[in-house]
Amino acid sequence: MPIPFIDLQSQRQRLGQPLEDAILKVVRSGAFIMGPEIGQLETALGEFGRAPHVLSCASGTDALVLPLMAWDIGPGDAVFCPSFTFAATAEAMPLVGASPVFVDILPDTYNMDPASLDAAIEAVKAKGELTPKAVFAVDLFGQPADYPAIAAIARKHGLKLLADSAQGFGCTLNGEHPIHWADVATTSFFPAKPLGAYGDGGAVLSKDPLFHDLLVSLRVHGQAVKSDIEGKTFEHDPKYLNVRVGTNSRMDTIQAAVLLQKLTIFADEIDARNRVAARYAEGLSDVVRTPTVIEGGVSVWAQYTIETENRDGLAAHLREQDVPTAVYYPIPIHKQGVYSVYPTAPGGLPVTEAASAKVISLPMHPYLSTDDQDTIIGAIRSFVS
Ligand SMILES: *Cc1c(COP(=O)(O)O)cnc(C)c1O
């Protein structure tokens, strides 16, 4: 039987009847939209991720767009982000009319290079065509970006800092979650993410109550929220007062019910992922380049990504032995047609381009058995030697 790349069925079996009961409870209640599980999930996510405010929303992509809307970022504005990431990171900017500016990564962690970020901001300022507004750092493959360094640069230039933690929800640096440094942290509950739902979903974690209030309004068509109506009187129910242009980005109650169940085992799953990662490193670090995690960081291992010169040969060899692999990401975003029009950091993105030619990700999930892992390790060793 082929080894699964991600095994959601073992997790479902572990969660058992309570998971199915939780889904059925929503079905029977009829509260499909904004049912009580939504608020319960937002509270639980805030406790887990140590954030005072959490907004659930329709996807990890919307979780990136909603803060841009709340900050009123749009045409003529620049938002700095890595190019070595999933397209959604950079897609959020054009969706509000703003421009992404691509920054290079560090060769060891694949996360944003603070020096490249600083140089890119200086270059955009010097050119004077775009106004720098925000930085989107990404917790790629599950590990935290270098937030102390990135936050210092964002602060120096007066920019907002958002942590795109779609792959990294639960990761820490020196015991702190990304929101400790960032103004906003976002995540995705796409099923294959470390904390995934049974459909789409996302969340925005934040620290400022007024900003959160604005997100609540934007999530439901710009409806008037507490801060809009306080101290005022209305002729009609202010529920149908739309005070800004928003969107519909509600998460389904069923997804919240699923996530509440999954959160109960998430810390344990992160530990299990770290055991799998440690075992890979032990079995492979002398024959391929295994991942480096930032000092003081704990990854949630969305991916276990190695580097090798003959990536295609290795993938074919592993496929023959029923071991699946994947390449994240073969084409950096700044090399994709529609994104190639946007600026890059001075000197281009050589580290990004080199990494995209060499990386390959191995099966990674909390339920990977030691036997299956030995098969994978053995297959890689037999190819390399
Ligand atoms: C998955 C992902 C997103 C988008 O999440 P969706 O829920 O699929 O919209 C954004 N950023 C990164 C880094 C991702 O991996």
mmCIF file of C-alpha atoms and ligand atoms in Angstrom:
data_model
loop_
_atom_site.group_PDB
_atom_site.id
_atom_site.type_symbol
_atom_site.label_atom_id
_atom_site.label_comp_id
_atom_site.label_asym_id
_atom_site.label_seq_id
_atom_site.Cartn_x
_atom_site.Cartn_y
_atom_site.Cartn_z
ATOM 1 C CA MET A 1 0.000 0.000 0.000
ATOM 2 C CA PRO A 2 1.411 3.448 -0.838
ATOM 3 C CA ILE A 3 2.504 5.551 2.119
ATOM 4 C CA PRO A 4 0.187 8.606 2.325
ATOM 5 C CA PHE A 5 1.788 12.060 2.003
ATOM 6 C CA ILE A 6 -0.656 13.331 4.639
ATOM 7 C CA ASP A 7 -2.857 10.911 6.592
ATOM 8 C CA LEU A 8 -6.139 12.508 7.669
ATOM 9 C CA GLN A 9 -7.899 9.177 8.149
ATOM 10 C CA SER A 10 -5.743 8.101 11.120
ATOM 11 C CA GLN A 11 -6.565 11.408 12.774
ATOM 12 C CA ARG A 12 -10.282 10.939 12.084
ATOM 13 C CA GLN A 13 -10.174 7.471 13.640
ATOM 14 C CA ARG A 14 -8.399 8.843 16.696
ATOM 15 C CA LEU A 15 -11.014 11.567 17.169
ATOM 16 C CA GLY A 16 -13.756 8.950 16.746
ATOM 17 C CA GLN A 17 -17.412 9.385 17.606
ATOM 18 C CA PRO A 18 -17.185 12.801 19.347
ATOM 19 C CA LEU A 19 -16.051 14.346 16.045
ATOM 20 C CA GLU A 20 -19.007 12.897 14.159
ATOM 21 C CA ASP A 21 -21.364 13.856 16.994
ATOM 22 C CA ALA A 22 -20.089 17.446 16.866
ATOM 23 C CA ILE A 23 -20.852 17.658 13.144
ATOM 24 C CA LEU A 24 -24.279 16.075 13.578
ATOM 25 C CA LYS A 25 -25.065 18.486 16.409
ATOM 26 C CA VAL A 26 -24.640 21.422 14.019
ATOM 27 C CA VAL A 27 -26.729 19.677 11.349
ATOM 28 C CA ARG A 28 -29.540 19.086 13.861
ATOM 29 C CA SER A 29 -29.342 22.594 15.342
ATOM 30 C CA GLY A 30 -29.712 24.267 11.967
ATOM 31 C CA ALA A 31 -27.274 27.001 13.038
ATOM 32 C CA PHE A 32 -25.136 26.589 9.935
ATOM 33 C CA ILE A 33 -23.919 30.182 9.913
ATOM 34 C CA MET A 34 -22.503 31.928 13.011
ATOM 35 C CA GLY A 35 -23.661 29.140 15.324
ATOM 36 C CA PRO A 36 -22.302 29.005 18.902
ATOM 37 C CA GLU A 37 -19.279 26.925 17.840
ATOM 38 C CA ILE A 38 -17.903 29.952 15.952
ATOM 39 C CA GLY A 39 -17.447 32.010 19.133
ATOM 40 C CA GLN A 40 -16.207 28.950 21.031
ATOM 41 C CA LEU A 41 -13.587 28.319 18.362
ATOM 42 C CA GLU A 42 -12.440 31.947 18.330
ATOM 43 C CA THR A 43 -11.957 31.823 22.107
ATOM 44 C CA ALA A 44 -10.107 28.495 21.938
ATOM 45 C CA LEU A 45 -7.824 29.695 19.122
ATOM 46 C CA GLY A 46 -7.004 32.825 21.117
ATOM 47 C CA GLU A 47 -6.054 30.704 24.124
ATOM 48 C CA PHE A 48 -3.928 28.354 22.035
ATOM 49 C CA GLY A 49 -2.231 31.115 20.047
ATOM 50 C CA ARG A 50 -2.111 33.608 22.949
ATOM 51 C CA ALA A 51 -3.933 36.353 21.060
ATOM 52 C CA PRO A 52 -6.514 38.672 22.687
ATOM 53 C CA HIS A 53 -8.747 38.780 19.593
ATOM 54 C CA VAL A 54 -9.551 36.140 16.980
ATOM 55 C CA LEU A 55 -11.796 36.445 13.946
ATOM 56 C CA SER A 56 -12.732 33.277 12.104
ATOM 57 C CA CYS A 57 -13.249 33.724 8.373
ATOM 58 C CA ALA A 58 -13.817 31.838 5.148
ATOM 59 C CA SER A 59 -10.209 31.014 4.192
ATOM 60 C CA GLY A 60 -6.549 31.693 4.833
ATOM 61 C CA THR A 61 -6.609 33.922 1.759
ATOM 62 C CA ASP A 62 -9.426 36.056 3.169
ATOM 63 C CA ALA A 63 -7.502 36.196 6.451
ATOM 64 C CA LEU A 64 -4.793 38.062 4.511
ATOM 65 C CA VAL A 65 -7.165 40.325 2.570
ATOM 66 C CA LEU A 66 -9.334 41.445 5.520
ATOM 67 C CA PRO A 67 -6.433 43.125 7.418
ATOM 68 C CA LEU A 68 -5.378 44.941 4.223
ATOM 69 C CA MET A 69 -8.958 46.235 3.921
ATOM 70 C CA ALA A 70 -9.018 47.210 7.605
ATOM 71 C CA TRP A 71 -5.731 49.124 7.219
ATOM 72 C CA ASP A 72 -7.128 50.817 4.122
ATOM 73 C CA ILE A 73 -4.212 49.597 1.996
ATOM 74 C CA GLY A 74 -4.864 49.925 -1.732
ATOM 75 C CA PRO A 75 -3.659 51.426 -5.013
ATOM 76 C CA GLY A 76 -0.205 53.032 -4.762
ATOM 77 C CA ASP A 77 0.701 51.068 -1.610
ATOM 78 C CA ALA A 78 3.488 48.498 -1.281
ATOM 79 C CA VAL A 79 3.368 45.363 0.883
ATOM 80 C CA PHE A 80 6.613 43.398 1.251
ATOM 81 C CA CYS A 81 6.500 39.586 1.209
ATOM 82 C CA PRO A 82 8.616 36.602 0.252
ATOM 83 C CA SER A 83 8.317 35.071 -3.206
ATOM 84 C CA PHE A 84 9.107 31.573 -1.931
ATOM 85 C CA THR A 85 5.586 30.911 -0.592
ATOM 86 C CA PHE A 86 2.111 29.826 -1.644
ATOM 87 C CA ALA A 87 0.551 32.228 -4.181
ATOM 88 C CA ALA A 88 -2.110 33.421 -1.722
ATOM 89 C CA THR A 89 0.479 35.411 0.271
ATOM 90 C CA ALA A 90 1.108 37.711 -2.706
ATOM 91 C CA GLU A 91 -2.401 37.497 -4.141
ATOM 92 C CA ALA A 92 -3.879 39.479 -1.253
ATOM 93 C CA MET A 93 -2.197 42.725 -2.378
ATOM 94 C CA PRO A 94 -3.536 42.951 -5.970
ATOM 95 C CA LEU A 95 -6.954 41.915 -4.625
ATOM 96 C CA VAL A 96 -7.087 45.292 -2.820
ATOM 97 C CA GLY A 97 -5.274 47.140 -5.619
ATOM 98 C CA ALA A 98 -1.919 47.278 -3.807
ATOM 99 C CA SER A 99 1.443 46.021 -5.035
ATOM 100 C CA PRO A 100 3.437 43.144 -3.542
ATOM 101 C CA VAL A 101 7.185 43.745 -3.372
ATOM 102 C CA PHE A 102 9.127 40.495 -3.306
ATOM 103 C CA VAL A 103 11.887 39.935 -0.781
ATOM 104 C CA ASP A 104 14.517 37.170 -0.738
ATOM 105 C CA ILE A 105 14.743 34.364 1.824
ATOM 106 C CA LEU A 106 17.469 32.968 4.056
ATOM 107 C CA PRO A 107 19.091 29.836 2.593
ATOM 108 C CA ASP A 108 18.810 27.752 5.780
ATOM 109 C CA THR A 109 15.213 28.385 6.967
ATOM 110 C CA TYR A 110 13.566 29.517 3.668
ATOM 111 C CA ASN A 111 11.969 32.384 5.612
ATOM 112 C CA MET A 112 12.206 36.109 4.903
ATOM 113 C CA ASP A 113 15.741 37.559 4.885
ATOM 114 C CA PRO A 114 15.635 40.685 7.111
ATOM 115 C CA ALA A 115 18.505 42.321 5.172
ATOM 116 C CA SER A 116 16.695 41.834 1.855
ATOM 117 C CA LEU A 117 13.526 43.262 3.441
ATOM 118 C CA ASP A 118 15.313 46.389 4.654
ATOM 119 C CA ALA A 119 16.967 46.889 1.252
ATOM 120 C CA ALA A 120 13.631 46.443 -0.558
ATOM 121 C CA ILE A 121 11.908 49.029 1.667
ATOM 122 C CA GLU A 122 14.746 51.518 1.142
ATOM 123 C CA ALA A 123 14.629 50.970 -2.639
ATOM 124 C CA VAL A 124 10.842 51.498 -2.814
ATOM 125 C CA LYS A 125 11.154 54.659 -0.724
ATOM 126 C CA ALA A 126 13.986 55.972 -2.919
ATOM 127 C CA LYS A 127 12.014 55.341 -6.105
ATOM 128 C CA GLY A 128 8.982 57.129 -4.704
ATOM 129 C CA GLU A 129 6.323 55.433 -6.857
ATOM 130 C CA LEU A 130 4.799 53.270 -4.138
ATOM 131 C CA THR A 131 4.181 53.972 -0.466
ATOM 132 C CA PRO A 132 5.448 51.228 1.863
ATOM 133 C CA LYS A 133 2.619 50.189 4.195
ATOM 134 C CA ALA A 134 3.062 46.641 5.525
ATOM 135 C CA VAL A 135 5.201 43.520 5.711
ATOM 136 C CA PHE A 136 3.817 39.992 5.305
ATOM 137 C CA ALA A 137 6.244 37.515 6.873
ATOM 138 C CA VAL A 138 5.501 33.834 6.218
ATOM 139 C CA ASP A 139 6.072 30.899 8.586
ATOM 140 C CA LEU A 140 7.036 28.646 5.706
ATOM 141 C CA PHE A 141 6.766 24.894 6.156
ATOM 142 C CA GLY A 142 5.651 25.488 9.753
ATOM 143 C CA GLN A 143 8.584 27.320 11.314
ATOM 144 C CA PRO A 144 8.551 30.890 12.643
ATOM 145 C CA ALA A 145 10.198 33.643 10.628
ATOM 146 C CA ASP A 146 12.895 35.760 12.311
ATOM 147 C CA TYR A 147 10.321 38.003 14.015
ATOM 148 C CA PRO A 148 12.647 39.973 16.318
ATOM 149 C CA ALA A 149 14.666 41.141 13.290
ATOM 150 C CA ILE A 150 11.683 41.612 10.941
ATOM 151 C CA ALA A 151 9.595 43.469 13.542
ATOM 152 C CA ALA A 152 12.497 45.845 14.246
ATOM 153 C CA ILE A 153 12.726 46.703 10.530
ATOM 154 C CA ALA A 154 8.949 47.110 10.180
ATOM 155 C CA ARG A 155 8.915 49.388 13.232
ATOM 156 C CA LYS A 156 11.876 51.430 11.973
ATOM 157 C CA HIS A 157 9.995 52.164 8.728
ATOM 158 C CA GLY A 158 6.591 52.599 10.387
ATOM 159 C CA LEU A 159 5.045 49.576 8.655
ATOM 160 C CA LYS A 160 2.399 47.118 9.870
ATOM 161 C CA LEU A 161 3.603 43.546 10.346
ATOM 162 C CA LEU A 162 1.423 40.561 9.495
ATOM 163 C CA ALA A 163 2.492 36.955 10.129
ATOM 164 C CA ASP A 164 1.096 34.640 7.436
ATOM 165 C CA SER A 165 1.028 31.559 9.623
ATOM 166 C CA ALA A 166 -1.181 29.461 7.327
ATOM 167 C CA GLN A 167 1.417 26.710 7.573
ATOM 168 C CA GLY A 168 2.690 27.630 11.003
ATOM 169 C CA PHE A 169 -0.217 28.066 13.415
ATOM 170 C CA GLY A 170 1.120 26.815 16.758
ATOM 171 C CA CYS A 171 4.794 27.504 15.985
ATOM 172 C CA THR A 172 6.823 29.438 18.542
ATOM 173 C CA LEU A 173 10.084 31.361 18.817
ATOM 174 C CA ASN A 174 11.654 31.559 22.273
ATOM 175 C CA GLY A 175 8.303 30.317 23.595
ATOM 176 C CA GLU A 176 6.295 33.143 21.962
ATOM 177 C CA HIS A 177 3.802 32.886 19.099
ATOM 178 C CA PRO A 178 4.307 35.153 16.031
ATOM 179 C CA ILE A 179 1.564 37.527 17.279
ATOM 180 C CA HIS A 180 3.946 38.502 20.095
ATOM 181 C CA TRP A 181 5.898 40.518 17.478
ATOM 182 C CA ALA A 182 3.356 40.965 14.676
ATOM 183 C CA ASP A 183 0.348 43.311 14.658
ATOM 184 C CA VAL A 184 -1.676 40.524 13.114
ATOM 185 C CA ALA A 185 -1.209 36.785 12.601
ATOM 186 C CA THR A 186 -3.319 34.807 10.174
ATOM 187 C CA THR A 187 -3.877 31.144 9.495
ATOM 188 C CA SER A 188 -5.648 28.747 7.156
ATOM 189 C CA PHE A 189 -7.727 25.710 7.998
ATOM 190 C CA PHE A 190 -7.445 24.135 4.542
ATOM 191 C CA PRO A 191 -7.594 20.387 5.301
ATOM 192 C CA ALA A 192 -3.905 19.707 4.546
ATOM 193 C CA LYS A 193 -2.578 22.418 6.892
ATOM 194 C CA PRO A 194 -1.298 21.301 10.311
ATOM 195 C CA LEU A 195 -4.615 22.440 11.856
ATOM 196 C CA GLY A 196 -7.092 21.682 9.083
ATOM 197 C CA ALA A 197 -10.881 21.611 8.907
ATOM 198 C CA TYR A 198 -13.114 19.486 6.680
ATOM 199 C CA GLY A 199 -13.355 22.302 4.181
ATOM 200 C CA ASP A 200 -12.118 25.868 3.870
ATOM 201 C CA GLY A 201 -11.611 28.286 6.737
ATOM 202 C CA GLY A 202 -9.183 30.809 8.161
ATOM 203 C CA ALA A 203 -8.560 33.102 11.106
ATOM 204 C CA VAL A 204 -7.112 36.529 11.919
ATOM 205 C CA LEU A 205 -5.449 36.913 15.324
ATOM 206 C CA SER A 206 -4.914 40.456 16.553
ATOM 207 C CA LYS A 207 -4.196 42.617 19.590
ATOM 208 C CA ASP A 208 -6.078 45.884 19.008
ATOM 209 C CA PRO A 209 -9.798 45.748 19.918
ATOM 210 C CA LEU A 210 -10.788 48.484 17.439
ATOM 211 C CA PHE A 211 -8.958 46.725 14.607
ATOM 212 C CA HIS A 212 -10.732 43.479 15.503
ATOM 213 C CA ASP A 213 -14.063 45.294 15.536
ATOM 214 C CA LEU A 214 -13.339 46.550 12.024
ATOM 215 C CA LEU A 215 -12.643 42.970 10.884
ATOM 216 C CA VAL A 216 -15.952 41.843 12.398
ATOM 217 C CA SER A 217 -17.686 44.476 10.288
ATOM 218 C CA LEU A 218 -15.745 43.683 7.092
ATOM 219 C CA ARG A 219 -16.498 39.948 7.470
ATOM 220 C CA VAL A 220 -20.218 40.606 7.109
ATOM 221 C CA HIS A 221 -20.680 43.242 4.395
ATOM 222 C CA GLY A 222 -19.424 46.201 6.402
ATOM 223 C CA GLN A 223 -22.280 45.977 8.872
ATOM 224 C CA ALA A 224 -22.262 48.487 11.720
ATOM 225 C CA VAL A 225 -20.437 47.128 14.769
ATOM 226 C CA LYS A 226 -20.200 48.253 18.368
ATOM 227 C CA SER A 227 -17.746 51.081 17.711
ATOM 228 C CA ASP A 228 -19.963 52.387 14.870
ATOM 229 C CA ILE A 229 -23.193 52.562 16.855
ATOM 230 C CA GLU A 230 -22.050 53.350 20.408
ATOM 231 C CA GLY A 231 -23.584 56.542 21.692
ATOM 232 C CA LYS A 232 -25.820 56.979 18.629
ATOM 233 C CA THR A 233 -29.540 56.435 18.154
ATOM 234 C CA PHE A 234 -31.097 54.795 15.115
ATOM 235 C CA GLU A 235 -34.443 54.908 13.377
ATOM 236 C CA HIS A 236 -33.989 51.342 12.092
ATOM 237 C CA ASP A 237 -32.288 48.215 13.446
ATOM 238 C CA PRO A 238 -28.554 49.007 12.989
ATOM 239 C CA LYS A 239 -28.056 45.346 12.013
ATOM 240 C CA TYR A 240 -28.874 46.420 8.453
ATOM 241 C CA LEU A 241 -26.756 49.541 8.591
ATOM 242 C CA ASN A 242 -23.785 49.003 6.265
ATOM 243 C CA VAL A 243 -21.176 51.607 7.051
ATOM 244 C CA ARG A 244 -18.284 50.395 4.862
ATOM 245 C CA VAL A 245 -17.708 48.125 1.876
ATOM 246 C CA GLY A 246 -17.019 44.674 3.251
ATOM 247 C CA THR A 247 -17.451 41.151 1.984
ATOM 248 C CA ASN A 248 -18.888 37.818 3.065
ATOM 249 C CA SER A 249 -16.164 35.828 4.764
ATOM 250 C CA ARG A 250 -17.933 33.788 7.425
ATOM 251 C CA MET A 251 -16.654 30.336 8.375
ATOM 252 C CA ASP A 252 -19.251 27.538 8.375
ATOM 253 C CA THR A 253 -20.332 26.430 11.838
ATOM 254 C CA ILE A 254 -19.614 22.803 10.877
ATOM 255 C CA GLN A 255 -15.962 23.699 10.260
ATOM 256 C CA ALA A 256 -15.752 25.369 13.661
ATOM 257 C CA ALA A 257 -17.208 22.221 15.277
ATOM 258 C CA VAL A 258 -14.569 20.074 13.523
ATOM 259 C CA LEU A 259 -11.749 22.436 14.512
ATOM 260 C CA LEU A 260 -12.841 22.482 18.175
ATOM 261 C CA GLN A 261 -12.406 18.697 18.238
ATOM 262 C CA LYS A 262 -9.080 18.831 16.423
ATOM 263 C CA LEU A 263 -7.728 21.532 18.759
ATOM 264 C CA THR A 264 -8.020 19.108 21.690
ATOM 265 C CA ILE A 265 -5.232 16.956 20.192
ATOM 266 C CA PHE A 266 -3.309 19.639 18.299
ATOM 267 C CA ALA A 267 -0.529 20.170 20.896
ATOM 268 C CA ASP A 268 0.021 16.427 21.011
ATOM 269 C CA GLU A 269 0.109 16.290 17.212
ATOM 270 C CA ILE A 270 2.739 19.045 17.105
ATOM 271 C CA ASP A 271 4.883 16.932 19.451
ATOM 272 C CA ALA A 272 4.365 13.910 17.190
ATOM 273 C CA ARG A 273 5.356 15.926 14.102
ATOM 274 C CA ASN A 274 8.532 16.997 15.905
ATOM 275 C CA ARG A 275 9.353 13.355 16.701
ATOM 276 C CA VAL A 276 8.897 12.454 13.021
ATOM 277 C CA ALA A 277 11.122 15.379 11.996
ATOM 278 C CA ALA A 278 13.844 14.397 14.488
ATOM 279 C CA ARG A 279 13.825 10.826 13.170
ATOM 280 C CA TYR A 280 14.124 12.014 9.549
ATOM 281 C CA ALA A 281 17.076 14.200 10.528
ATOM 282 C CA GLU A 282 18.769 11.303 12.278
ATOM 283 C CA GLY A 283 18.319 9.016 9.277
ATOM 284 C CA LEU A 284 19.077 11.473 6.492
ATOM 285 C CA SER A 285 21.266 14.383 7.553
ATOM 286 C CA ASP A 286 24.485 12.706 6.338
ATOM 287 C CA VAL A 287 23.142 12.126 2.783
ATOM 288 C CA VAL A 288 20.851 15.094 1.939
ATOM 289 C CA ARG A 289 20.349 18.625 3.287
ATOM 290 C CA THR A 290 17.768 18.273 6.062
ATOM 291 C CA PRO A 291 15.839 21.284 7.439
ATOM 292 C CA THR A 292 17.308 23.870 9.789
ATOM 293 C CA VAL A 293 14.949 25.454 12.320
ATOM 294 C CA ILE A 294 15.715 28.956 13.573
ATOM 295 C CA GLU A 295 17.456 28.971 16.966
ATOM 296 C CA GLY A 296 14.827 28.991 19.722
ATOM 297 C CA GLY A 297 12.098 28.044 17.236
ATOM 298 C CA VAL A 298 9.596 25.186 17.341
ATOM 299 C CA SER A 299 8.182 24.204 13.962
ATOM 300 C CA VAL A 300 4.790 22.587 13.473
ATOM 301 C CA TRP A 301 6.237 20.855 10.393
ATOM 302 C CA ALA A 302 3.609 21.568 7.766
ATOM 303 C CA GLN A 303 6.254 20.126 5.424
ATOM 304 C CA TYR A 304 9.497 18.233 5.841
ATOM 305 C CA THR A 305 11.598 19.658 3.038
ATOM 306 C CA ILE A 306 15.025 18.427 2.012
ATOM 307 C CA GLU A 307 17.410 19.623 -0.693
ATOM 308 C CA THR A 308 19.167 17.532 -3.269
ATOM 309 C CA GLU A 309 20.810 18.241 -6.630
ATOM 310 C CA ASN A 310 18.946 15.469 -8.495
ATOM 311 C CA ARG A 311 15.442 16.184 -7.276
ATOM 312 C CA ASP A 312 13.613 14.674 -10.252
ATOM 313 C CA GLY A 313 15.678 11.490 -10.059
ATOM 314 C CA LEU A 314 14.962 11.135 -6.355
ATOM 315 C CA ALA A 315 11.222 11.749 -6.852
ATOM 316 C CA ALA A 316 11.060 9.084 -9.601
ATOM 317 C CA HIS A 317 13.039 6.606 -7.493
ATOM 318 C CA LEU A 318 10.732 7.140 -4.503
ATOM 319 C CA ARG A 319 7.598 6.928 -6.635
ATOM 320 C CA GLU A 320 8.692 3.452 -7.802
ATOM 321 C CA GLN A 321 8.776 2.424 -4.147
ATOM 322 C CA ASP A 322 5.315 3.896 -3.438
ATOM 323 C CA VAL A 323 6.761 6.860 -1.526
ATOM 324 C CA PRO A 324 5.022 10.111 -2.564
ATOM 325 C CA THR A 325 6.854 13.439 -2.613
ATOM 326 C CA ALA A 326 5.883 16.998 -3.530
ATOM 327 C CA VAL A 327 7.726 20.148 -4.562
ATOM 328 C CA TYR A 328 6.855 23.336 -2.651
ATOM 329 C CA TYR A 329 7.431 25.532 -4.590
ATOM 330 C CA PRO A 330 8.820 24.848 -8.070
ATOM 331 C CA ILE A 331 8.095 28.358 -9.428
ATOM 332 C CA PRO A 332 8.702 31.328 -7.106
ATOM 333 C CA ILE A 333 5.804 33.790 -7.235
ATOM 334 C CA HIS A 334 7.851 36.606 -8.840
ATOM 335 C CA LYS A 335 8.557 34.227 -11.771
ATOM 336 C CA GLN A 336 4.865 33.568 -12.433
ATOM 337 C CA GLY A 337 3.482 35.570 -15.360
ATOM 338 C CA VAL A 338 0.903 37.682 -13.562
ATOM 339 C CA TYR A 339 3.221 38.465 -10.651
ATOM 340 C CA SER A 340 6.350 39.179 -12.711
ATOM 341 C CA VAL A 341 5.247 42.821 -13.130
ATOM 342 C CA TYR A 342 5.774 43.603 -9.434
ATOM 343 C CA PRO A 343 9.057 44.856 -7.935
ATOM 344 C CA THR A 344 11.656 42.642 -6.280
ATOM 345 C CA ALA A 345 14.344 43.478 -3.709
ATOM 346 C CA PRO A 346 17.522 45.101 -5.112
ATOM 347 C CA GLY A 347 19.775 42.423 -6.563
ATOM 348 C CA GLY A 348 16.847 40.104 -7.239
ATOM 349 C CA LEU A 349 16.023 36.922 -5.369
ATOM 350 C CA PRO A 350 18.960 34.527 -5.939
ATOM 351 C CA VAL A 351 18.369 32.449 -2.796
ATOM 352 C CA THR A 352 14.690 31.980 -3.653
ATOM 353 C CA GLU A 353 15.531 30.863 -7.183
ATOM 354 C CA ALA A 354 18.216 28.436 -6.015
ATOM 355 C CA ALA A 355 15.935 26.880 -3.391
ATOM 356 C CA SER A 356 13.032 26.417 -5.805
ATOM 357 C CA ALA A 357 15.283 24.271 -8.029
ATOM 358 C CA LYS A 358 16.389 21.929 -5.242
ATOM 359 C CA VAL A 359 13.660 21.471 -2.614
ATOM 360 C CA ILE A 360 11.530 18.353 -2.281
ATOM 361 C CA SER A 361 9.126 17.512 0.546
ATOM 362 C CA LEU A 362 8.659 14.081 2.129
ATOM 363 C CA PRO A 363 5.551 12.521 3.712
ATOM 364 C CA MET A 364 4.909 14.342 7.009
ATOM 365 C CA HIS A 365 2.047 13.906 9.457
ATOM 366 C CA PRO A 366 1.673 13.019 13.143
ATOM 367 C CA TYR A 367 0.673 9.421 12.408
ATOM 368 C CA LEU A 368 3.641 8.394 10.226
ATOM 369 C CA SER A 369 4.728 5.015 11.631
ATOM 370 C CA THR A 370 8.385 4.281 12.350
ATOM 371 C CA ASP A 371 8.168 1.387 9.839
ATOM 372 C CA ASP A 372 6.944 3.667 7.068
ATOM 373 C CA GLN A 373 9.547 6.231 7.999
ATOM 374 C CA ASP A 374 12.285 3.597 7.812
ATOM 375 C CA THR A 375 11.040 2.647 4.331
ATOM 376 C CA ILE A 376 11.266 6.310 3.237
ATOM 377 C CA ILE A 377 14.688 6.845 4.799
ATOM 378 C CA GLY A 378 15.982 3.582 3.304
ATOM 379 C CA ALA A 379 14.670 4.474 -0.154
ATOM 380 C CA ILE A 380 16.365 7.894 -0.062
ATOM 381 C CA ARG A 381 19.659 6.436 1.177
ATOM 382 C CA SER A 382 19.641 3.760 -1.542
ATOM 383 C CA PHE A 383 19.185 6.441 -4.196
ATOM 384 C CA VAL A 384 21.805 8.844 -2.899
ATOM 385 C CA SER A 385 24.563 6.274 -2.329
HETATM 386 C C1 LIG B 1 -2.510 27.769 2.344
HETATM 387 C C2 LIG B 1 -1.863 29.087 2.429
HETATM 388 C C3 LIG B 1 -2.604 30.278 2.320
HETATM 389 C C4 LIG B 1 -4.053 30.325 1.898
HETATM 390 O O1 LIG B 1 -4.926 29.592 2.661
HETATM 391 P P1 LIG B 1 -6.355 29.130 2.036
HETATM 392 O O2 LIG B 1 -7.104 28.721 3.261
HETATM 393 O O3 LIG B 1 -6.059 28.008 1.104
HETATM 394 O O4 LIG B 1 -6.965 30.294 1.362
HETATM 395 C C5 LIG B 1 -1.944 31.485 2.506
HETATM 396 N N1 LIG B 1 -0.640 31.527 2.786
HETATM 397 C C6 LIG B 1 0.123 30.408 2.872
HETATM 398 C C7 LIG B 1 1.571 30.534 3.206
HETATM 399 C C8 LIG B 1 -0.463 29.150 2.694
HETATM 400 O O5 LIG B 1 0.287 28.057 2.774
#
